mmCIF file of C-alpha atoms in Angstrom:
data_model
loop_
_atom_site.group_PDB
_atom_site.id
_atom_site.type_symbol
_atom_site.label_atom_id
_atom_site.label_comp_id
_atom_site.label_asym_id
_atom_site.label_seq_id
_atom_site.Cartn_x
_atom_site.Cartn_y
_atom_site.Cartn_z
ATOM 1 C CA UNK A 1 106.518 141.598 3.707
ATOM 2 C CA UNK A 2 104.343 143.458 1.249
ATOM 3 C CA UNK A 3 105.666 146.494 -0.635
ATOM 4 C CA UNK A 4 103.683 149.252 -2.312
ATOM 5 C CA UNK A 5 106.238 149.584 -5.098
ATOM 6 C CA UNK A 6 109.584 148.302 -6.348
ATOM 7 C CA UNK A 7 111.670 150.925 -8.158
ATOM 8 C CA UNK A 8 114.449 149.823 -10.529
ATOM 9 C CA UNK A 9 116.876 152.198 -12.242
ATOM 10 C CA UNK A 10 119.601 154.741 -11.782
ATOM 11 C CA UNK A 11 120.958 156.593 -8.774
ATOM 12 C CA UNK A 12 123.082 159.623 -9.575
ATOM 13 C CA UNK A 13 125.255 162.059 -7.676
ATOM 14 C CA UNK A 14 123.990 165.505 -8.672
ATOM 15 C CA UNK A 15 126.222 168.576 -8.426
ATOM 16 C CA UNK A 16 123.846 171.521 -8.775
ATOM 17 C CA UNK A 17 124.761 175.191 -9.190
ATOM 18 C CA UNK A 18 122.445 178.197 -9.255
ATOM 19 C CA UNK A 19 123.514 180.617 -12.002
ATOM 20 C CA UNK A 20 122.147 183.674 -13.776
ATOM 21 C CA UNK A 21 122.575 181.953 -17.140
ATOM 22 C CA UNK A 22 124.564 178.962 -18.408
ATOM 23 C CA UNK A 23 128.005 179.727 -19.822
ATOM 24 C CA UNK A 24 128.792 180.097 -23.486
ATOM 25 C CA UNK A 25 131.692 178.231 -25.022
ATOM 26 C CA UNK A 26 135.047 179.125 -23.469
ATOM 27 C CA UNK A 27 133.383 181.242 -20.775
ATOM 28 C CA UNK A 28 133.781 181.166 -16.998
ATOM 29 C CA UNK A 29 130.806 182.117 -14.810
ATOM 30 C CA UNK A 30 130.076 182.285 -11.091
ATOM 31 C CA UNK A 31 127.362 180.445 -9.176
ATOM 32 C CA UNK A 32 125.455 182.093 -6.335
ATOM 33 C CA UNK A 33 124.658 178.764 -4.636
ATOM 34 C CA UNK A 34 125.479 175.107 -5.005
ATOM 35 C CA UNK A 35 124.489 171.807 -3.478
ATOM 36 C CA UNK A 36 125.307 168.129 -3.870
ATOM 37 C CA UNK A 37 122.481 165.630 -3.617
ATOM 38 C CA UNK A 38 121.348 162.203 -4.689
ATOM 39 C CA UNK A 39 119.352 162.153 -7.916
ATOM 40 C CA UNK A 40 118.468 159.736 -10.662
ATOM 41 C CA UNK A 41 115.131 158.889 -12.233
ATOM 42 C CA UNK A 42 114.299 155.821 -10.163
ATOM 43 C CA UNK A 43 116.038 156.993 -7.003
ATOM 44 C CA UNK A 44 114.163 160.303 -6.840
ATOM 45 C CA UNK A 45 110.824 158.609 -7.484
ATOM 46 C CA UNK A 46 111.546 156.049 -4.772
ATOM 47 C CA UNK A 47 112.487 158.749 -2.277
ATOM 48 C CA UNK A 48 109.241 160.619 -2.981
ATOM 49 C CA UNK A 49 107.207 157.440 -2.536
ATOM 50 C CA UNK A 50 108.910 156.655 0.770
ATOM 51 C CA UNK A 51 108.585 160.206 2.115
ATOM 52 C CA UNK A 52 104.835 160.051 1.639
ATOM 53 C CA UNK A 53 104.666 156.870 3.689
ATOM 54 C CA UNK A 54 104.855 154.183 1.021
ATOM 55 C CA UNK A 55 106.518 150.841 1.694
ATOM 56 C CA UNK A 56 109.350 151.189 -0.811
ATOM 57 C CA UNK A 57 111.700 148.644 -2.390
ATOM 58 C CA UNK A 58 114.525 149.569 -4.738
ATOM 59 C CA UNK A 59 117.214 148.088 -6.980
ATOM 60 C CA UNK A 60 120.042 150.279 -8.282
ATOM 61 C CA UNK A 61 123.747 150.125 -9.100
ATOM 62 C CA UNK A 62 126.927 152.051 -8.277
ATOM 63 C CA UNK A 63 130.551 151.890 -9.313
ATOM 64 C CA UNK A 64 133.388 151.120 -6.934
ATOM 65 C CA UNK A 65 134.481 154.738 -6.553
ATOM 66 C CA UNK A 66 134.031 157.796 -4.346
ATOM 67 C CA UNK A 67 130.808 158.756 -6.090
ATOM 68 C CA UNK A 68 129.485 155.250 -5.517
ATOM 69 C CA UNK A 69 130.330 155.520 -1.823
ATOM 70 C CA UNK A 70 128.378 158.783 -1.635
ATOM 71 C CA UNK A 71 125.336 157.239 -3.344
ATOM 72 C CA UNK A 72 125.465 154.085 -1.224
ATOM 73 C CA UNK A 73 125.689 156.052 2.025
ATOM 74 C CA UNK A 74 122.639 158.109 1.088
ATOM 75 C CA UNK A 75 120.575 155.085 0.049
ATOM 76 C CA UNK A 76 121.471 153.077 3.139
ATOM 77 C CA UNK A 77 120.589 156.017 5.380
ATOM 78 C CA UNK A 78 117.061 156.074 3.946
ATOM 79 C CA UNK A 79 116.272 152.630 5.340
ATOM 80 C CA UNK A 80 114.078 151.480 2.488
ATOM 81 C CA UNK A 81 111.855 148.534 3.275
ATOM 82 C CA UNK A 82 113.990 146.528 0.832
ATOM 83 C CA UNK A 83 117.129 147.513 -1.110
ATOM 84 C CA UNK A 84 119.443 145.692 -3.502
ATOM 85 C CA UNK A 85 122.501 147.829 -4.138
ATOM 86 C CA UNK A 86 124.584 146.360 -6.949
ATOM 87 C CA UNK A 87 128.280 147.222 -7.353
ATOM 88 C CA UNK A 88 130.485 147.098 -10.421
ATOM 89 C CA UNK A 89 134.125 147.831 -11.177
ATOM 90 C CA UNK A 90 133.494 147.894 -14.917
ATOM 91 C CA UNK A 91 132.248 151.503 -15.088
ATOM 92 C CA UNK A 92 132.188 154.601 -12.858
ATOM 93 C CA UNK A 93 129.085 155.640 -10.960
ATOM 94 C CA UNK A 94 126.485 157.898 -12.549
ATOM 95 C CA UNK A 95 126.986 161.631 -12.063
ATOM 96 C CA UNK A 96 125.349 164.836 -13.316
ATOM 97 C CA UNK A 97 126.521 168.452 -13.467
ATOM 98 C CA UNK A 98 123.475 170.732 -13.405
ATOM 99 C CA UNK A 99 123.228 174.492 -13.870
ATOM 100 C CA UNK A 100 119.952 175.960 -12.689
ATOM 101 C CA UNK A 101 118.873 179.416 -13.825
ATOM 102 C CA UNK A 102 116.942 181.843 -11.637
ATOM 103 C CA UNK A 103 113.748 181.109 -13.604
ATOM 104 C CA UNK A 104 113.954 177.397 -12.841
ATOM 105 C CA UNK A 105 115.261 176.307 -16.248
ATOM 106 C CA UNK A 106 118.306 174.090 -16.199
ATOM 107 C CA UNK A 107 121.149 172.643 -18.247
ATOM 108 C CA UNK A 108 122.220 169.096 -17.470
ATOM 109 C CA UNK A 109 125.399 167.245 -18.372
ATOM 110 C CA UNK A 110 124.858 163.616 -17.443
ATOM 111 C CA UNK A 111 127.261 160.670 -17.393
ATOM 112 C CA UNK A 112 125.315 157.400 -17.179
ATOM 113 C CA UNK A 113 128.318 155.274 -16.303
ATOM 114 C CA UNK A 114 127.466 152.071 -14.508
ATOM 115 C CA UNK A 115 123.738 151.929 -15.284
ATOM 116 C CA UNK A 116 124.659 150.003 -18.436
ATOM 117 C CA UNK A 117 126.194 147.308 -16.187
ATOM 118 C CA UNK A 118 122.835 146.492 -14.594
ATOM 119 C CA UNK A 119 121.717 143.193 -16.131
ATOM 120 C CA UNK A 120 118.654 141.028 -15.633
ATOM 121 C CA UNK A 121 120.728 138.122 -14.321
ATOM 122 C CA UNK A 122 122.137 140.236 -11.471
ATOM 123 C CA UNK A 123 118.772 141.413 -10.191
ATOM 124 C CA UNK A 124 117.233 139.962 -7.057
ATOM 125 C CA UNK A 125 113.558 140.122 -7.957
ATOM 126 C CA UNK A 126 112.343 138.436 -4.772
ATOM 127 C CA UNK A 127 110.563 141.652 -3.721
ATOM 128 C CA UNK A 128 108.552 141.857 -6.946
ATOM 129 C CA UNK A 129 105.951 139.146 -6.190
ATOM 130 C CA UNK A 130 105.233 141.042 -2.965
ATOM 131 C CA UNK A 131 104.948 144.458 -4.656
ATOM 132 C CA UNK A 132 101.795 146.071 -5.962
ATOM 133 C CA UNK A 133 103.737 148.101 -8.555
ATOM 134 C CA UNK A 134 106.994 147.807 -10.480
ATOM 135 C CA UNK A 135 108.343 151.183 -11.616
ATOM 136 C CA UNK A 136 111.048 151.346 -14.280
ATOM 137 C CA UNK A 137 113.306 154.306 -14.863
ATOM 138 C CA UNK A 138 115.349 154.727 -18.027
ATOM 139 C CA UNK A 139 118.070 152.079 -18.375
ATOM 140 C CA UNK A 140 119.372 149.575 -20.903
ATOM 141 C CA UNK A 141 116.536 148.997 -23.423
ATOM 142 C CA UNK A 142 116.949 145.217 -23.406
ATOM 143 C CA UNK A 143 116.778 145.184 -19.616
ATOM 144 C CA UNK A 144 113.641 147.324 -19.600
ATOM 145 C CA UNK A 145 111.966 144.959 -22.046
ATOM 146 C CA UNK A 146 112.967 141.842 -20.105
ATOM 147 C CA UNK A 147 111.703 143.349 -16.858
ATOM 148 C CA UNK A 148 108.453 144.461 -18.471
ATOM 149 C CA UNK A 149 107.836 141.000 -19.899
ATOM 150 C CA UNK A 150 108.773 139.278 -16.631
ATOM 151 C CA UNK A 151 106.479 141.552 -14.640
ATOM 152 C CA UNK A 152 103.477 140.765 -16.809
ATOM 153 C CA UNK A 153 104.131 137.043 -17.289
ATOM 154 C CA UNK A 154 105.403 136.045 -13.844
ATOM 155 C CA UNK A 155 103.775 138.425 -11.331
ATOM 156 C CA UNK A 156 100.573 140.277 -10.555
ATOM 157 C CA UNK A 157 102.338 143.632 -10.146
ATOM 158 C CA UNK A 158 101.167 146.596 -12.186
ATOM 159 C CA UNK A 159 103.909 147.974 -14.422
ATOM 160 C CA UNK A 160 104.669 151.708 -14.291
ATOM 161 C CA UNK A 161 107.131 153.189 -16.779
ATOM 162 C CA UNK A 162 108.756 156.606 -16.712
ATOM 163 C CA UNK A 163 108.544 157.444 -20.398
ATOM 164 C CA UNK A 164 110.751 160.513 -20.219
ATOM 165 C CA UNK A 165 113.662 160.435 -22.686
ATOM 166 C CA UNK A 166 112.607 157.050 -24.077
ATOM 167 C CA UNK A 167 112.785 156.706 -27.855
ATOM 168 C CA UNK A 168 109.654 156.068 -29.890
ATOM 169 C CA UNK A 169 110.875 152.625 -30.947
ATOM 170 C CA UNK A 170 111.497 151.539 -27.352
ATOM 171 C CA UNK A 171 108.228 153.058 -26.168
ATOM 172 C CA UNK A 172 106.325 151.159 -28.855
ATOM 173 C CA UNK A 173 107.830 147.895 -27.595
ATOM 174 C CA UNK A 174 107.112 148.685 -23.936
ATOM 175 C CA UNK A 175 103.574 150.034 -24.270
ATOM 176 C CA UNK A 176 101.803 146.635 -24.587
ATOM 177 C CA UNK A 177 103.224 145.725 -21.155
ATOM 178 C CA UNK A 178 102.590 149.078 -19.459
ATOM 179 C CA UNK A 179 99.731 149.573 -17.041
ATOM 180 C CA UNK A 180 100.950 153.135 -16.437
ATOM 181 C CA UNK A 181 103.022 155.113 -18.946
ATOM 182 C CA UNK A 182 103.914 158.712 -18.084
ATOM 183 C CA UNK A 183 106.439 160.826 -20.029
ATOM 184 C CA UNK A 184 106.895 164.598 -20.015
ATOM 185 C CA UNK A 185 105.569 166.875 -22.765
ATOM 186 C CA UNK A 186 109.033 167.500 -24.203
ATOM 187 C CA UNK A 187 109.574 163.782 -24.777
ATOM 188 C CA UNK A 188 106.114 163.454 -26.348
ATOM 189 C CA UNK A 189 106.833 166.295 -28.751
ATOM 190 C CA UNK A 190 110.372 165.158 -29.552
ATOM 191 C CA UNK A 191 109.524 161.505 -30.203
ATOM 192 C CA UNK A 192 105.979 161.761 -31.571
ATOM 193 C CA UNK A 193 105.569 165.388 -32.583
ATOM 194 C CA UNK A 194 102.357 165.409 -30.549
ATOM 195 C CA UNK A 195 100.844 167.648 -27.900
ATOM 196 C CA UNK A 196 100.024 166.020 -24.513
ATOM 197 C CA UNK A 197 96.424 165.022 -25.243
ATOM 198 C CA UNK A 198 97.214 163.521 -28.646
ATOM 199 C CA UNK A 199 100.242 161.753 -27.160
ATOM 200 C CA UNK A 200 98.087 160.166 -24.444
ATOM 201 C CA UNK A 201 95.800 158.800 -27.149
ATOM 202 C CA UNK A 202 98.791 157.363 -29.000
ATOM 203 C CA UNK A 203 100.166 155.604 -25.903
ATOM 204 C CA UNK A 204 96.816 154.020 -25.004
ATOM 205 C CA UNK A 205 96.081 153.012 -28.602
ATOM 206 C CA UNK A 206 99.467 151.261 -28.673
ATOM 207 C CA UNK A 207 98.829 149.217 -25.544
ATOM 208 C CA UNK A 208 99.180 151.263 -22.349
ATOM 209 C CA UNK A 209 96.385 150.780 -19.837
ATOM 210 C CA UNK A 210 96.710 154.378 -18.663
ATOM 211 C CA UNK A 211 98.768 157.288 -19.977
ATOM 212 C CA UNK A 212 99.504 160.761 -18.699
ATOM 213 C CA UNK A 213 101.786 163.527 -19.941
ATOM 214 C CA UNK A 214 103.238 166.029 -17.499
ATOM 215 C CA UNK A 215 103.625 169.535 -18.878
ATOM 216 C CA UNK A 216 105.297 171.679 -16.198
ATOM 217 C CA UNK A 217 103.358 174.927 -15.681
ATOM 218 C CA UNK A 218 100.519 173.525 -17.826
ATOM 219 C CA UNK A 219 99.839 170.714 -15.363
ATOM 220 C CA UNK A 220 99.064 167.166 -16.461
ATOM 221 C CA UNK A 221 96.584 165.523 -18.815
ATOM 222 C CA UNK A 222 95.672 161.819 -18.629
ATOM 223 C CA UNK A 223 93.626 159.189 -20.432
ATOM 224 C CA UNK A 224 92.547 155.676 -19.431
ATOM 225 C CA UNK A 225 91.036 154.642 -22.748
ATOM 226 C CA UNK A 226 87.604 155.851 -21.732
ATOM 227 C CA UNK A 227 87.860 159.060 -19.733
ATOM 228 C CA UNK A 228 90.104 162.109 -19.860
ATOM 229 C CA UNK A 229 91.478 163.873 -16.789
ATOM 230 C CA UNK A 230 93.462 166.985 -16.052
ATOM 231 C CA UNK A 231 95.137 168.618 -13.077
ATOM 232 C CA UNK A 232 96.608 172.128 -13.173
ATOM 233 C CA UNK A 233 99.996 173.204 -11.953
ATOM 234 C CA UNK A 234 99.856 175.285 -8.794
ATOM 235 C CA UNK A 235 101.637 178.525 -8.030
ATOM 236 C CA UNK A 236 104.896 177.971 -6.162
ATOM 237 C CA UNK A 237 108.030 179.956 -5.399
ATOM 238 C CA UNK A 238 109.886 178.321 -8.281
ATOM 239 C CA UNK A 239 113.587 177.725 -7.873
ATOM 240 C CA UNK A 240 114.476 174.461 -9.599
ATOM 241 C CA UNK A 241 112.400 171.981 -11.628
ATOM 242 C CA UNK A 242 115.020 169.223 -11.385
ATOM 243 C CA UNK A 243 113.367 165.929 -10.476
ATOM 244 C CA UNK A 244 109.801 167.254 -10.685
ATOM 245 C CA UNK A 245 108.733 164.501 -13.077
ATOM 246 C CA UNK A 246 110.379 161.808 -10.955
ATOM 247 C CA UNK A 247 108.645 163.185 -7.876
ATOM 248 C CA UNK A 248 105.355 163.038 -9.765
ATOM 249 C CA UNK A 249 105.883 159.326 -10.440
ATOM 250 C CA UNK A 250 106.642 158.510 -6.818
ATOM 251 C CA UNK A 251 103.643 160.489 -5.597
ATOM 252 C CA UNK A 252 101.340 158.956 -8.212
ATOM 253 C CA UNK A 253 102.194 155.401 -7.176
ATOM 254 C CA UNK A 254 101.642 156.333 -3.530
ATOM 255 C CA UNK A 255 98.265 157.813 -4.453
ATOM 256 C CA UNK A 256 97.341 154.657 -6.380
ATOM 257 C CA UNK A 257 98.220 152.519 -3.370
ATOM 258 C CA UNK A 258 95.643 154.529 -1.402
ATOM 259 C CA UNK A 259 92.956 153.543 -3.919
ATOM 260 C CA UNK A 260 91.920 157.165 -4.451
ATOM 261 C CA UNK A 261 89.932 158.061 -7.539
ATOM 262 C CA UNK A 262 91.847 159.292 -10.568
ATOM 263 C CA UNK A 263 91.022 162.960 -9.968
ATOM 264 C CA UNK A 264 92.564 162.864 -6.524
ATOM 265 C CA UNK A 265 95.605 160.860 -7.657
ATOM 266 C CA UNK A 266 96.553 163.353 -10.345
ATOM 267 C CA UNK A 267 95.823 166.404 -8.228
ATOM 268 C CA UNK A 268 97.839 165.030 -5.302
ATOM 269 C CA UNK A 269 100.803 164.073 -7.499
ATOM 270 C CA UNK A 270 100.867 167.420 -9.282
ATOM 271 C CA UNK A 271 100.902 169.325 -6.001
ATOM 272 C CA UNK A 272 103.712 167.163 -4.627
ATOM 273 C CA UNK A 273 105.793 167.661 -7.783
ATOM 274 C CA UNK A 274 105.068 171.414 -7.898
ATOM 275 C CA UNK A 275 106.081 172.004 -4.268
ATOM 276 C CA UNK A 276 109.311 170.069 -4.817
ATOM 277 C CA UNK A 277 110.367 172.833 -7.236
ATOM 278 C CA UNK A 278 110.771 175.321 -4.379
ATOM 279 C CA UNK A 279 114.186 173.925 -3.422
ATOM 280 C CA UNK A 280 117.528 173.382 -5.153
ATOM 281 C CA UNK A 281 117.648 169.778 -6.302
ATOM 282 C CA UNK A 282 114.855 167.253 -6.624
ATOM 283 C CA UNK A 283 114.660 166.311 -2.955
ATOM 284 C CA UNK A 284 115.447 169.302 -0.770
ATOM 285 C CA UNK A 285 111.905 170.732 -0.908
ATOM 286 C CA UNK A 286 109.925 167.504 -1.307
ATOM 287 C CA UNK A 287 106.874 168.146 0.875
ATOM 288 C CA UNK A 288 105.384 165.952 3.575
ATOM 289 C CA UNK A 289 102.105 164.096 3.147
ATOM 290 C CA UNK A 290 100.439 166.519 5.534
ATOM 291 C CA UNK A 291 101.634 169.541 3.541
ATOM 292 C CA UNK A 292 100.259 168.145 0.276
ATOM 293 C CA UNK A 293 96.889 167.246 1.779
ATOM 294 C CA UNK A 294 96.567 170.699 3.322
ATOM 295 C CA UNK A 295 97.386 172.338 -0.015
ATOM 296 C CA UNK A 296 94.722 170.228 -1.709
ATOM 297 C CA UNK A 297 92.103 171.591 0.666
ATOM 298 C CA UNK A 298 93.011 175.161 -0.317
ATOM 299 C CA UNK A 299 92.355 174.714 -4.060
ATOM 300 C CA UNK A 300 88.793 174.524 -5.449
ATOM 301 C CA UNK A 301 88.000 171.066 -6.810
ATOM 302 C CA UNK A 302 86.561 172.646 -9.965
ATOM 303 C CA UNK A 303 90.121 173.291 -11.154
ATOM 304 C CA UNK A 304 90.774 169.630 -11.818
ATOM 305 C CA UNK A 305 89.018 166.396 -12.653
ATOM 306 C CA UNK A 306 87.429 164.491 -15.486
ATOM 307 C CA UNK A 307 87.156 166.310 -18.809
ATOM 308 C CA UNK A 308 85.519 165.561 -22.141
#
């Protein structure tokens, strides 16, 4: 069987609360709403890719605990085209406590747990030779580097890397392997001290075949070494930006599998990610393919495309 993309990385149980403002030290506050959902960089991207109709493969890991049972039940219910669910008793499952403010900003307390127990030797990479893309979320740096090298030396898959929260040193090592490297603007500023356009230049000059930087309400800017592109954010009824970047990745790989031109890929992905911010949690408002395509028809094409 052929797969559009293989996603490797974390799956996390997210406990999300809607609050007026996060608490100060030694303060108790009340939430107006809460939800529990499956999150994680790779898991959210994979779910977005599958929802749009992509043939999706995934490798992730859980601990042998109640949280792991919750994550496993959710993943198995999604019926991915291919799934390797690793288990470990050496560390608890990944979990996040997230406080979302009414303006969409959020505070996250994350416990990575068992993701550090995912090792190259435990991975079943039999789906990779049949995948058009390999997408890596943040995990053990050595594992990311081994997977990147294996992808380029042993397969014909294109390598996509979520650059969010990756250090400059690790990014510099990964970039020569990356066909697609996309971080968020906060990571670009924190690690490079550069605005999105300058950061894209840096990533391509250091080896990436294509780079984009997502910038929330300022949309996305991208560079392929020759041409520059941009796509604006769209107006939505903003509730929660959790998972927006991960949703962008999943949508972008789906768009690439359709062989659309770069303008359409970025525009499509930005709309998908923007609409996902209308719900609490990264998945609850993820739109259908039909909804995204209809929204694209409503926005003048002059608002996005190739720039100089």
